[in-house]
Amino acid sequence: MVLRGGTVVDGTGADPVRADVVLVGDRVAAVGADLPAPDGARVLDVGGLVVTPGFIDAHTHSDVVPFMPEPQPFKLLQGVTTEVVGNCGNSAAPLVDQTAVDLHRPISSTVAAGVDSWPRTFAGYLDAVEEHGPTTHVASLVGHHTLRISANGMAEALAPGALARMVDLADAAFAEGAFGLSTGLIYAPGVYADADEVAALAAVAARWGRPYATHMRDEGDGLADSLAETLDVARRTGVRVQVSHCKAAGRRNHGRAGELLAALHAARAEGLDVHGDAYPYTTGESFLTALLPAEAQIGGRAELVRRLSDPATRAALAARSLAGGPGSGSWTQTTPSGVLLSMHTDTALLGRSVAEVAAERGLDPWDALCDLVLADPGAMMVYELMAESDVRAILADPLIAIGSDNSVPVGNAHQRGWGCFPTVLGRYVRDLGVLDLPEAVRKMTSLTADALGLPGRGRLVAGGIADVAVLDPDAVRHAGSPQAPWTRPEGIAFTVLAGQVVVDGGAFTGARAGRVLRAGRPEPVDARTAGVV
């Protein structure tokens, strides 16, 4: 294939250049002016369009999406070619037995996606994804939640030998291709871990040369302490750190983005290898249970239901939430009217707020929240958290990559799943000028490729994997909303996945052409590429 006459933004941050791009097999054969077309090549006139490396989504929760019956093109239609899964401590493996599967299921998105789960090693999960055929390339982290559930269930305290078992499971996952470790220290069971437990696992990642991505313990009132804990883990272990979905969460913390960014830059000046990722919205998405104190989930779903069914315990949890501090949940960071149901077994509730439900049922908002969780402990929400000024400051910082933080593409899931990358390119580059185009593309490509260790990806250069996005800079946008998040993005003309066109003229071809990437293992070689580059 030859992409003729486009404006090449190569992913390095360099100025755009007018050039042709020649793809042979699964590799980029050449980038330059007036290149000849190989015999039989498809030639696309992309004059007036921008040609970039395929986007790498630094932070996703698409772990079980490949198992859905129909191919899901929601990322390809944004120009995304590689997704990093296993974030926030929640990977799809390893799950050592059926008990681990059952305890993991409420946080696995399998129910929402309509797919199954089963005991499996980390390698077994990657093999299953490969067998089903992903629509994008998939690179997975191994999650602390999953390790802890497999070694310790949902108990708060570690049983004798549990940490050693977690270390062994993490070591095996890295040997089998995990690209890094992740934690979600705001969620159960990760919230029960102390810094020593996290450091013990981060040390395993460091030994393998793999990064540590963390949803920190507190992104709001405790932001400074959480950053200090994260950076202390880096100092103790030497691990590379990726701070997940950087934000200053909660109304009391609006305006603190500069504090977060200053801490990251100071850490780098100290010699720590630290980056972050972010998405372009003032709202977040999480499990509805994230609004509750962490102690509500000790022991698993049955114990959660028991606690919320008891009026005295429910009241005690409300008091704990209002007291604030680590483990108190996110209830005080938002408002009942700012919490919208995005996934729930009662689909009539989707897109509605907790405040609306409370008013309709004549309940206090806290009781309405507890009833909603009781009806579906796996329910999810989109909720107001951040200030627009903080979002802009974080997106503009050179240390911050772009990660959508999407959930599975069902119900009223956050619109970032369908429109994160077009929103950056349209709203924050073209309309607001928060970023220029080369810097935005760098944040979507080489920054994550380098941080994660994805050789051959993230730069549009000869010899690289032929993952390519072609977009119209004047048209790219996403008009999704909490009530219609699934709205298709505009302005992505072509997406090429390892040399195969999967979005052609803005339409998905239906191909499941993604590859499962395994850290430490070479890319497969397309025979058509041999001797060309």
Short mmCIF file of C-alpha atoms in Angstrom, two decimals:
data_model
loop_
_atom_site.label_atom_id
_atom_site.label_comp_id
_atom_site.label_asym_id
_atom_site.label_seq_id
_atom_site.Cartn_x
_atom_site.Cartn_y
_atom_site.Cartn_z
CA MET A 1 0.00 0.00 0.00
CA VAL A 2 1.10 3.57 -0.69
CA LEU A 3 -0.37 6.53 1.21
CA ARG A 4 0.32 9.29 -1.28
CA GLY A 5 0.76 12.99 -0.58
CA GLY A 6 -0.36 13.24 3.03
CA THR A 7 1.05 15.33 5.86
CA VAL A 8 3.15 12.97 7.96
CA VAL A 9 3.24 13.54 11.73
CA ASP A 10 5.70 10.84 12.71
CA GLY A 11 5.04 10.47 16.46
CA THR A 12 8.33 11.99 17.66
CA GLY A 13 6.99 15.53 18.11
CA ALA A 14 8.83 16.72 14.98
CA ASP A 15 7.24 19.21 12.59
CA PRO A 16 4.84 17.77 10.00
CA VAL A 17 6.21 17.04 6.52
CA ARG A 18 4.51 16.26 3.23
CA ALA A 19 5.53 12.71 2.32
CA ASP A 20 4.45 9.38 0.92
CA VAL A 21 4.31 6.29 3.14
CA VAL A 22 4.91 2.86 1.62
CA LEU A 23 3.73 -0.22 3.50
CA VAL A 24 4.85 -3.73 2.54
CA GLY A 25 3.46 -6.66 4.47
CA ASP A 26 3.25 -5.70 8.12
CA ARG A 27 6.06 -3.13 8.04
CA VAL A 28 6.64 0.44 6.95
CA ALA A 29 8.96 0.14 3.96
CA ALA A 30 9.70 3.83 3.39
CA VAL A 31 8.65 7.38 4.25
CA GLY A 32 9.66 10.14 1.85
CA ALA A 33 8.79 12.36 -1.09
CA ASP A 34 7.60 10.95 -4.43
CA LEU A 35 8.22 7.30 -3.61
CA PRO A 36 7.53 4.69 -6.30
CA ALA A 37 4.67 2.30 -5.72
CA PRO A 38 5.55 -1.41 -5.56
CA ASP A 39 3.92 -3.54 -8.25
CA GLY A 40 0.31 -4.28 -7.42
CA ALA A 41 0.19 -1.87 -4.50
CA ARG A 42 -3.01 -0.10 -3.55
CA VAL A 43 -2.38 3.64 -3.82
CA LEU A 44 -4.46 5.99 -1.67
CA ASP A 45 -4.49 9.72 -2.31
CA VAL A 46 -4.40 11.20 1.19
CA GLY A 47 -3.64 14.77 0.17
CA GLY A 48 -5.05 17.17 2.76
CA LEU A 49 -5.07 14.44 5.40
CA VAL A 50 -2.66 13.72 8.24
CA VAL A 51 -0.82 10.39 8.41
CA THR A 52 0.38 9.28 11.86
CA PRO A 53 1.47 6.12 13.63
CA GLY A 54 -1.47 4.14 14.95
CA PHE A 55 -2.47 5.50 18.32
CA ILE A 56 -1.56 3.57 21.47
CA ASP A 57 -4.17 3.81 24.21
CA ALA A 58 -2.05 3.92 27.36
CA HIS A 59 -4.80 3.00 29.79
CA THR A 60 -7.80 0.82 29.00
CA HIS A 61 -10.13 -1.74 30.56
CA SER A 62 -10.78 -3.67 27.34
CA ASP A 63 -9.49 -6.92 28.89
CA VAL A 64 -12.58 -9.00 28.05
CA VAL A 65 -13.66 -7.12 24.91
CA PRO A 66 -11.94 -9.68 22.61
CA PHE A 67 -14.26 -12.37 24.00
CA MET A 68 -17.44 -10.53 22.95
CA PRO A 69 -19.25 -12.36 20.13
CA GLU A 70 -19.04 -9.50 17.63
CA PRO A 71 -15.88 -7.54 16.83
CA GLN A 72 -15.84 -4.20 18.63
CA PRO A 73 -14.39 -1.40 16.42
CA PHE A 74 -14.88 1.44 18.93
CA LYS A 75 -11.12 2.02 19.20
CA LEU A 76 -10.22 1.43 15.55
CA LEU A 77 -12.70 4.13 14.54
CA GLN A 78 -10.58 6.55 16.62
CA GLY A 79 -7.30 5.53 14.97
CA VAL A 80 -6.22 3.42 17.96
CA THR A 81 -4.26 0.32 16.98
CA THR A 82 -2.86 -0.87 20.35
CA GLU A 83 -4.59 -1.03 23.74
CA VAL A 84 -2.89 -1.46 27.10
CA VAL A 85 -5.19 -3.54 29.32
CA GLY A 86 -4.87 -4.83 32.89
CA ASN A 87 -4.97 -1.39 34.49
CA CYS A 88 -6.00 -0.16 37.96
CA GLY A 89 -4.92 -3.43 39.54
CA ASN A 90 -7.50 -5.38 37.58
CA SER A 91 -6.15 -7.79 34.99
CA ALA A 92 -8.07 -10.76 33.59
CA ALA A 93 -5.45 -13.21 34.88
CA PRO A 94 -3.99 -15.03 36.71
CA LEU A 95 -7.04 -16.63 38.34
CA VAL A 96 -5.85 -19.74 40.12
CA ASP A 97 -9.15 -21.52 40.83
CA GLN A 98 -12.93 -21.16 40.69
CA THR A 99 -13.03 -19.32 44.00
CA ALA A 100 -10.73 -16.67 42.56
CA VAL A 101 -12.92 -16.46 39.46
CA ASP A 102 -16.05 -15.95 41.56
CA LEU A 103 -14.45 -13.26 43.72
CA HIS A 104 -12.99 -11.50 40.69
CA ARG A 105 -16.18 -11.57 38.60
CA PRO A 106 -17.80 -8.45 40.15
CA ILE A 107 -14.83 -6.31 39.05
CA SER A 108 -14.11 -8.11 35.78
CA SER A 109 -16.75 -6.55 33.45
CA THR A 110 -17.55 -10.05 32.23
CA VAL A 111 -21.22 -9.72 33.17
CA ALA A 112 -21.60 -6.38 31.39
CA ALA A 113 -19.80 -7.73 28.33
CA GLY A 114 -21.83 -10.93 28.32
CA VAL A 115 -18.78 -13.19 28.40
CA ASP A 116 -17.48 -15.93 30.68
CA SER A 117 -14.44 -16.28 32.91
CA TRP A 118 -12.52 -19.33 34.09
CA PRO A 119 -9.38 -20.30 36.02
CA ARG A 120 -6.33 -19.47 33.91
CA THR A 121 -2.70 -18.49 33.99
CA PHE A 122 -1.59 -15.18 32.53
CA ALA A 123 -0.34 -17.02 29.45
CA GLY A 124 -3.67 -18.84 29.24
CA TYR A 125 -5.49 -15.50 29.11
CA LEU A 126 -3.24 -14.20 26.33
CA ASP A 127 -3.69 -17.44 24.38
CA ALA A 128 -7.48 -17.15 24.71
CA VAL A 129 -7.44 -13.55 23.44
CA GLU A 130 -5.33 -14.68 20.50
CA GLU A 131 -7.72 -17.52 19.76
CA HIS A 132 -10.81 -15.27 19.79
CA GLY A 133 -9.10 -12.58 17.71
CA PRO A 134 -8.85 -9.04 19.07
CA THR A 135 -9.80 -6.06 16.92
CA THR A 136 -6.77 -4.10 18.15
CA HIS A 137 -3.34 -5.19 19.28
CA VAL A 138 -3.42 -6.02 22.99
CA ALA A 139 -0.64 -5.52 25.56
CA SER A 140 -1.55 -6.50 29.12
CA LEU A 141 -0.29 -5.51 32.54
CA VAL A 142 -0.75 -7.86 35.49
CA GLY A 143 -3.00 -6.44 38.20
CA HIS A 144 -2.49 -6.35 41.95
CA HIS A 145 -6.21 -7.01 42.62
CA THR A 146 -6.06 -10.20 40.58
CA LEU A 147 -2.86 -11.37 42.23
CA ARG A 148 -4.28 -10.64 45.69
CA ILE A 149 -7.60 -12.35 45.01
CA SER A 150 -5.77 -15.44 43.74
CA ALA A 151 -3.48 -15.53 46.79
CA ASN A 152 -5.70 -14.12 49.55
CA GLY A 153 -9.30 -13.81 48.41
CA MET A 154 -11.08 -10.62 49.47
CA ALA A 155 -9.73 -10.65 53.03
CA GLU A 156 -8.28 -7.42 54.38
CA ALA A 157 -5.23 -8.90 56.14
CA LEU A 158 -2.75 -11.06 54.29
CA ALA A 159 -2.69 -14.70 55.33
CA PRO A 160 0.70 -16.30 56.05
CA GLY A 161 2.51 -16.92 52.76
CA ALA A 162 0.04 -14.86 50.68
CA LEU A 163 2.55 -12.16 49.73
CA ALA A 164 5.11 -14.76 48.67
CA ARG A 165 2.41 -16.39 46.55
CA MET A 166 1.58 -13.03 44.94
CA VAL A 167 5.27 -12.47 44.16
CA ASP A 168 5.48 -15.90 42.52
CA LEU A 169 2.34 -15.27 40.47
CA ALA A 170 3.66 -11.87 39.35
CA ASP A 171 7.01 -13.39 38.42
CA ALA A 172 5.25 -16.01 36.31
CA ALA A 173 3.09 -13.36 34.61
CA PHE A 174 6.16 -11.35 33.62
CA ALA A 175 7.78 -14.50 32.25
CA GLU A 176 4.61 -15.12 30.23
CA GLY A 177 4.52 -11.66 28.65
CA ALA A 178 3.00 -9.12 31.08
CA PHE A 179 4.21 -5.64 30.16
CA GLY A 180 4.07 -4.29 33.71
CA LEU A 181 2.33 -4.24 37.08
CA SER A 182 -0.73 -2.18 37.95
CA THR A 183 -2.44 -1.22 41.18
CA GLY A 184 -5.81 0.28 42.01
CA LEU A 185 -5.24 1.42 45.57
CA ILE A 186 -8.63 3.11 45.90
CA TYR A 187 -10.54 -0.15 45.22
CA ALA A 188 -10.99 -3.37 47.16
CA PRO A 189 -8.94 -5.47 47.59
CA GLY A 190 -6.01 -3.27 46.55
CA VAL A 191 -6.92 -0.62 49.12
CA TYR A 192 -6.12 -3.11 51.89
CA ALA A 193 -2.44 -3.27 50.87
CA ASP A 194 0.22 -1.19 52.57
CA ALA A 195 3.21 0.35 50.79
CA ASP A 196 5.44 -2.61 51.69
CA GLU A 197 3.12 -5.01 49.87
CA VAL A 198 3.07 -2.78 46.80
CA ALA A 199 6.86 -2.39 46.88
CA ALA A 200 7.38 -6.15 47.08
CA LEU A 201 5.48 -6.56 43.80
CA ALA A 202 6.99 -3.47 42.19
CA ALA A 203 10.42 -4.94 42.90
CA VAL A 204 9.48 -7.96 40.77
CA ALA A 205 8.47 -5.63 37.93
CA ALA A 206 11.75 -3.74 38.31
CA ARG A 207 13.75 -6.96 38.14
CA TRP A 208 12.07 -7.73 34.81
CA GLY A 209 12.56 -4.16 33.58
CA ARG A 210 8.79 -3.63 33.43
CA PRO A 211 6.92 -0.48 34.55
CA TYR A 212 4.49 0.04 37.42
CA ALA A 213 1.18 1.80 36.58
CA THR A 214 -0.82 2.99 39.56
CA HIS A 215 -4.28 4.28 40.26
CA MET A 216 -3.03 5.98 43.38
CA ARG A 217 -4.52 5.57 46.83
CA ASP A 218 -6.19 9.00 46.76
CA GLU A 219 -6.49 11.40 43.81
CA GLY A 220 -8.32 14.02 45.87
CA ASP A 221 -7.76 15.24 49.42
CA GLY A 222 -4.86 12.84 49.88
CA LEU A 223 -3.20 13.62 46.55
CA ALA A 224 0.12 14.76 48.04
CA ASP A 225 0.45 11.73 50.33
CA SER A 226 -0.46 9.38 47.50
CA LEU A 227 2.15 10.90 45.21
CA ALA A 228 4.70 10.59 48.00
CA GLU A 229 3.83 6.91 48.46
CA THR A 230 4.09 6.23 44.73
CA LEU A 231 7.45 7.94 44.40
CA ASP A 232 8.74 6.19 47.51
CA VAL A 233 7.95 2.84 45.88
CA ALA A 234 9.97 3.98 42.86
CA ARG A 235 12.92 4.98 45.06
CA ARG A 236 12.85 1.73 47.02
CA THR A 237 12.65 -0.55 43.99
CA GLY A 238 13.99 1.37 40.98
CA VAL A 239 10.79 0.60 39.07
CA ARG A 240 9.58 2.91 36.27
CA VAL A 241 6.28 4.54 37.22
CA GLN A 242 3.21 5.53 35.23
CA VAL A 243 0.67 7.53 37.26
CA SER A 244 -2.72 6.49 35.89
CA HIS A 245 -5.39 8.98 34.75
CA CYS A 246 -3.71 11.98 36.37
CA LYS A 247 -6.24 14.26 38.02
CA ALA A 248 -7.11 16.42 40.99
CA ALA A 249 -10.38 14.77 42.02
CA GLY A 250 -13.22 16.33 43.94
CA ARG A 251 -14.54 19.85 44.26
CA ARG A 252 -12.23 20.68 47.18
CA ASN A 253 -9.19 19.85 45.06
CA HIS A 254 -9.92 21.78 41.89
CA GLY A 255 -6.85 23.77 40.94
CA ARG A 256 -4.28 21.28 42.26
CA ALA A 257 -3.10 19.98 38.87
CA GLY A 258 0.04 22.09 39.14
CA GLU A 259 0.91 20.35 42.40
CA LEU A 260 0.64 16.93 40.79
CA LEU A 261 2.69 17.94 37.74
CA ALA A 262 5.36 19.62 39.86
CA ALA A 263 5.79 16.40 41.85
CA LEU A 264 6.28 14.38 38.66
CA HIS A 265 8.85 16.82 37.29
CA ALA A 266 10.70 16.97 40.60
CA ALA A 267 10.86 13.17 40.66
CA ARG A 268 12.36 13.11 37.19
CA ALA A 269 14.91 15.74 38.20
CA GLU A 270 15.80 13.41 41.07
CA GLY A 271 16.43 10.61 38.57
CA LEU A 272 13.19 8.66 38.85
CA ASP A 273 11.62 7.45 35.60
CA VAL A 274 8.06 8.77 36.04
CA HIS A 275 5.30 9.53 33.55
CA GLY A 276 1.52 9.76 33.63
CA ASP A 277 -1.56 9.37 31.45
CA ALA A 278 -4.83 11.29 31.24
CA TYR A 279 -8.10 11.62 29.35
CA PRO A 280 -9.79 14.82 28.11
CA TYR A 281 -12.89 14.98 30.33
CA THR A 282 -13.95 16.45 33.66
CA THR A 283 -15.93 13.28 34.41
CA GLY A 284 -14.64 9.85 35.35
CA GLU A 285 -16.14 6.38 35.33
CA SER A 286 -15.93 3.68 37.96
CA PHE A 287 -17.85 1.02 39.81
CA LEU A 288 -20.68 2.47 41.85
CA THR A 289 -19.08 0.76 44.84
CA ALA A 290 -16.14 3.19 44.54
CA LEU A 291 -18.38 5.75 46.24
CA LEU A 292 -18.53 3.52 49.34
CA PRO A 293 -15.83 3.13 52.00
CA ALA A 294 -13.45 0.29 51.18
CA GLU A 295 -14.48 -1.61 54.31
CA ALA A 296 -17.90 -2.23 52.74
CA GLN A 297 -16.36 -4.84 50.40
CA ILE A 298 -14.21 -6.81 52.83
CA GLY A 299 -15.01 -10.49 52.33
CA GLY A 300 -16.58 -10.16 48.88
CA ARG A 301 -20.01 -9.61 47.42
CA ALA A 302 -22.02 -11.55 50.00
CA GLU A 303 -20.55 -9.45 52.80
CA LEU A 304 -21.18 -6.24 50.85
CA VAL A 305 -24.84 -7.19 50.42
CA ARG A 306 -25.13 -8.08 54.12
CA ARG A 307 -23.67 -4.74 55.23
CA LEU A 308 -25.81 -2.63 52.91
CA SER A 309 -28.92 -4.54 53.93
CA ASP A 310 -28.43 -3.65 57.59
CA PRO A 311 -29.63 -0.10 58.42
CA ALA A 312 -27.14 0.38 61.26
CA THR A 313 -24.16 -0.72 59.16
CA ARG A 314 -25.38 1.39 56.25
CA ALA A 315 -25.48 4.44 58.54
CA ALA A 316 -22.01 3.65 59.90
CA LEU A 317 -20.66 3.47 56.35
CA ALA A 318 -22.22 6.87 55.61
CA ALA A 319 -20.44 8.35 58.63
CA ARG A 320 -17.15 6.78 57.54
CA SER A 321 -17.58 8.23 54.06
CA LEU A 322 -18.23 11.74 55.42
CA ALA A 323 -15.17 11.48 57.69
CA GLY A 324 -12.90 11.37 54.62
CA GLY A 325 -9.35 10.10 54.37
CA PRO A 326 -7.87 7.03 52.64
CA GLY A 327 -10.39 4.26 52.13
CA SER A 328 -13.42 6.51 52.66
CA GLY A 329 -14.63 6.24 49.08
CA SER A 330 -15.50 8.95 46.56
CA TRP A 331 -18.96 10.00 47.78
CA THR A 332 -17.76 13.39 49.05
CA GLN A 333 -15.76 14.11 45.89
CA THR A 334 -18.86 14.59 43.75
CA THR A 335 -22.60 15.24 44.17
CA PRO A 336 -25.64 12.95 43.87
CA SER A 337 -26.69 14.89 40.76
CA GLY A 338 -23.20 14.41 39.33
CA VAL A 339 -23.38 10.60 39.50
CA LEU A 340 -24.98 9.05 36.40
CA LEU A 341 -25.67 5.33 36.06
CA SER A 342 -23.68 3.99 33.10
CA MET A 343 -24.16 0.23 33.57
CA HIS A 344 -26.87 -1.45 35.67
CA THR A 345 -29.01 -4.54 35.39
CA ASP A 346 -32.04 -2.20 35.44
CA THR A 347 -31.39 -0.61 32.07
CA ALA A 348 -34.14 1.96 32.62
CA LEU A 349 -31.75 3.67 35.04
CA LEU A 350 -28.99 4.26 32.48
CA GLY A 351 -28.08 7.91 32.06
CA ARG A 352 -30.00 8.90 35.21
CA SER A 353 -28.44 10.41 38.32
CA VAL A 354 -28.48 9.15 41.90
CA ALA A 355 -30.24 12.41 42.82
CA GLU A 356 -33.04 11.68 40.34
CA VAL A 357 -33.46 8.14 41.64
CA ALA A 358 -33.50 9.36 45.24
CA ALA A 359 -36.15 11.99 44.50
CA GLU A 360 -38.30 9.52 42.59
CA ARG A 361 -38.16 6.97 45.43
CA GLY A 362 -38.42 9.49 48.26
CA LEU A 363 -35.04 8.48 49.68
CA ASP A 364 -31.97 10.16 51.06
CA PRO A 365 -29.29 10.07 48.30
CA TRP A 366 -27.04 7.80 50.40
CA ASP A 367 -29.85 5.26 50.79
CA ALA A 368 -30.61 5.49 47.09
CA LEU A 369 -26.95 4.77 46.34
CA CYS A 370 -26.92 1.76 48.66
CA ASP A 371 -30.14 0.41 47.13
CA LEU A 372 -28.69 0.79 43.62
CA VAL A 373 -25.59 -1.16 44.65
CA LEU A 374 -27.71 -3.84 46.34
CA ALA A 375 -29.71 -4.27 43.13
CA ASP A 376 -26.49 -4.63 41.10
CA PRO A 377 -23.17 -4.78 42.98
CA GLY A 378 -21.34 -4.59 39.63
CA ALA A 379 -23.07 -1.38 38.52
CA MET A 380 -20.98 1.44 37.07
CA MET A 381 -21.24 5.21 36.96
CA VAL A 382 -20.02 8.29 35.12
CA TYR A 383 -19.43 11.05 37.65
CA GLU A 384 -18.24 14.65 37.86
CA LEU A 385 -14.79 14.94 39.43
CA MET A 386 -12.42 17.44 37.82
CA ALA A 387 -12.09 21.09 36.84
CA GLU A 388 -11.66 21.95 33.17
CA SER A 389 -8.62 24.11 33.94
CA ASP A 390 -6.91 21.13 35.59
CA VAL A 391 -7.75 18.86 32.65
CA ARG A 392 -6.13 21.34 30.24
CA ALA A 393 -3.00 21.76 32.36
CA ILE A 394 -2.49 18.01 32.67
CA LEU A 395 -3.10 17.33 28.97
CA ALA A 396 -0.57 20.00 28.02
CA ASP A 397 2.26 18.63 30.16
CA PRO A 398 4.98 16.78 28.20
CA LEU A 399 5.09 13.89 30.70
CA ILE A 400 1.45 12.93 30.17
CA ALA A 401 0.36 10.33 27.60
CA ILE A 402 -3.22 9.88 26.39
CA GLY A 403 -5.19 7.00 27.85
CA SER A 404 -8.96 6.65 27.51
CA ASP A 405 -9.62 4.60 30.68
CA ASN A 406 -12.53 3.03 28.80
CA SER A 407 -14.73 0.28 30.12
CA VAL A 408 -16.47 -2.30 27.93
CA PRO A 409 -18.50 -0.66 25.13
CA VAL A 410 -22.00 -1.39 26.43
CA GLY A 411 -24.81 0.54 28.08
CA ASN A 412 -24.05 4.18 28.77
CA ALA A 413 -20.35 3.67 29.38
CA HIS A 414 -18.29 6.87 29.45
CA GLN A 415 -18.02 8.55 26.05
CA ARG A 416 -14.22 8.44 26.36
CA GLY A 417 -14.44 4.83 25.19
CA TRP A 418 -15.82 5.93 21.82
CA GLY A 419 -14.24 9.37 21.51
CA CYS A 420 -11.15 10.04 23.65
CA PHE A 421 -8.63 10.45 20.85
CA PRO A 422 -10.83 12.46 18.44
CA THR A 423 -11.75 14.70 21.40
CA VAL A 424 -8.07 15.45 22.06
CA LEU A 425 -7.40 16.10 18.37
CA GLY A 426 -10.57 18.08 17.73
CA ARG A 427 -11.40 19.99 20.89
CA TYR A 428 -8.02 20.33 22.60
CA VAL A 429 -5.76 20.66 19.54
CA ARG A 430 -7.81 22.32 16.80
CA ASP A 431 -10.45 24.23 18.75
CA LEU A 432 -8.71 25.24 21.98
CA GLY A 433 -5.02 25.11 21.07
CA VAL A 434 -4.08 23.41 24.34
CA LEU A 435 -1.67 21.22 22.35
CA ASP A 436 -0.21 21.43 18.88
CA LEU A 437 -0.75 18.47 16.57
CA PRO A 438 2.78 16.96 16.67
CA GLU A 439 2.84 17.03 20.47
CA ALA A 440 -0.64 15.50 20.73
CA VAL A 441 0.36 12.69 18.37
CA ARG A 442 3.58 12.10 20.37
CA LYS A 443 1.44 11.70 23.50
CA MET A 444 -0.71 9.16 21.64
CA THR A 445 2.19 7.16 20.19
CA SER A 446 5.91 7.22 21.03
CA LEU A 447 5.50 8.40 24.62
CA THR A 448 3.53 5.28 25.56
CA ALA A 449 5.54 2.98 23.28
CA ASP A 450 8.74 4.03 25.06
CA ALA A 451 7.26 3.95 28.56
CA LEU A 452 5.79 0.48 28.07
CA GLY A 453 8.53 -1.01 25.92
CA LEU A 454 6.83 -1.55 22.55
CA PRO A 455 9.64 -1.77 19.98
CA GLY A 456 8.63 -0.97 16.42
CA ARG A 457 5.55 1.00 17.46
CA GLY A 458 4.82 4.65 18.10
CA ARG A 459 6.91 6.12 15.28
CA LEU A 460 6.21 6.25 11.56
CA VAL A 461 9.65 5.18 10.31
CA ALA A 462 11.02 2.60 7.90
CA GLY A 463 11.16 -0.79 9.55
CA GLY A 464 8.42 -0.08 12.07
CA ILE A 465 5.20 -2.07 12.39
CA ALA A 466 2.69 -0.82 9.81
CA ASP A 467 0.18 0.54 12.33
CA VAL A 468 -1.14 3.76 10.81
CA ALA A 469 -3.94 6.27 11.31
CA VAL A 470 -5.08 8.74 8.64
CA LEU A 471 -7.24 11.64 9.79
CA ASP A 472 -8.80 14.88 8.61
CA PRO A 473 -7.56 17.55 11.05
CA ASP A 474 -10.43 19.87 10.17
CA ALA A 475 -13.14 17.26 10.72
CA VAL A 476 -11.92 15.05 13.55
CA ARG A 477 -14.25 15.23 16.53
CA HIS A 478 -16.61 13.28 18.79
CA ALA A 479 -20.10 14.47 19.62
CA GLY A 480 -20.85 11.83 22.25
CA SER A 481 -22.53 12.63 25.57
CA PRO A 482 -23.41 10.67 28.74
CA GLN A 483 -26.84 10.02 27.24
CA ALA A 484 -25.46 8.97 23.80
CA PRO A 485 -21.81 8.01 24.38
CA TRP A 486 -21.74 5.52 21.51
CA THR A 487 -21.94 8.28 18.87
CA ARG A 488 -19.39 7.47 16.18
CA PRO A 489 -16.39 9.79 15.93
CA GLU A 490 -15.75 11.77 12.76
CA GLY A 491 -12.62 12.49 10.79
CA ILE A 492 -10.74 9.17 10.95
CA ALA A 493 -10.44 8.09 7.33
CA PHE A 494 -8.23 5.00 7.58
CA THR A 495 -6.78 2.79 10.28
CA VAL A 496 -4.15 0.22 9.32
CA LEU A 497 -3.28 -2.64 11.65
CA ALA A 498 0.06 -4.37 10.91
CA GLY A 499 -0.44 -3.60 7.23
CA GLN A 500 -4.13 -4.56 7.05
CA VAL A 501 -6.73 -1.85 6.48
CA VAL A 502 -9.38 -2.21 9.19
CA VAL A 503 -11.05 1.20 8.83
CA ASP A 504 -11.45 2.00 5.15
CA GLY A 505 -12.92 5.36 4.17
CA GLY A 506 -14.25 5.77 7.72
CA ALA A 507 -15.98 2.35 7.79
CA PHE A 508 -14.95 -0.69 9.81
CA THR A 509 -14.12 -3.66 7.58
CA GLY A 510 -15.17 -6.26 10.16
CA ALA A 511 -11.69 -7.77 10.50
CA ARG A 512 -10.32 -9.06 13.80
CA ALA A 513 -6.75 -8.33 12.78
CA GLY A 514 -5.19 -7.49 16.14
CA ARG A 515 -2.18 -9.23 17.62
CA VAL A 516 -1.53 -10.28 21.20
CA LEU A 517 1.74 -8.69 22.25
CA ARG A 518 3.96 -10.42 24.79
CA ALA A 519 6.70 -8.51 26.56
CA GLY A 520 10.15 -9.88 25.89
CA ARG A 521 9.11 -11.75 22.76
CA PRO A 522 9.75 -10.56 19.19
CA GLU A 523 7.02 -9.59 16.78
CA PRO A 524 6.06 -12.25 14.25
CA VAL A 525 7.65 -11.55 10.87
CA ASP A 526 5.46 -11.23 7.80
CA ALA A 527 7.20 -13.10 4.97
CA ARG A 528 6.18 -10.38 2.52
CA THR A 529 8.38 -7.95 4.43
CA ALA A 530 11.59 -9.96 4.24
CA GLY A 531 14.26 -8.14 2.26
CA VAL A 532 12.15 -5.05 1.67
CA VAL A 533 13.08 -2.77 4.56
#
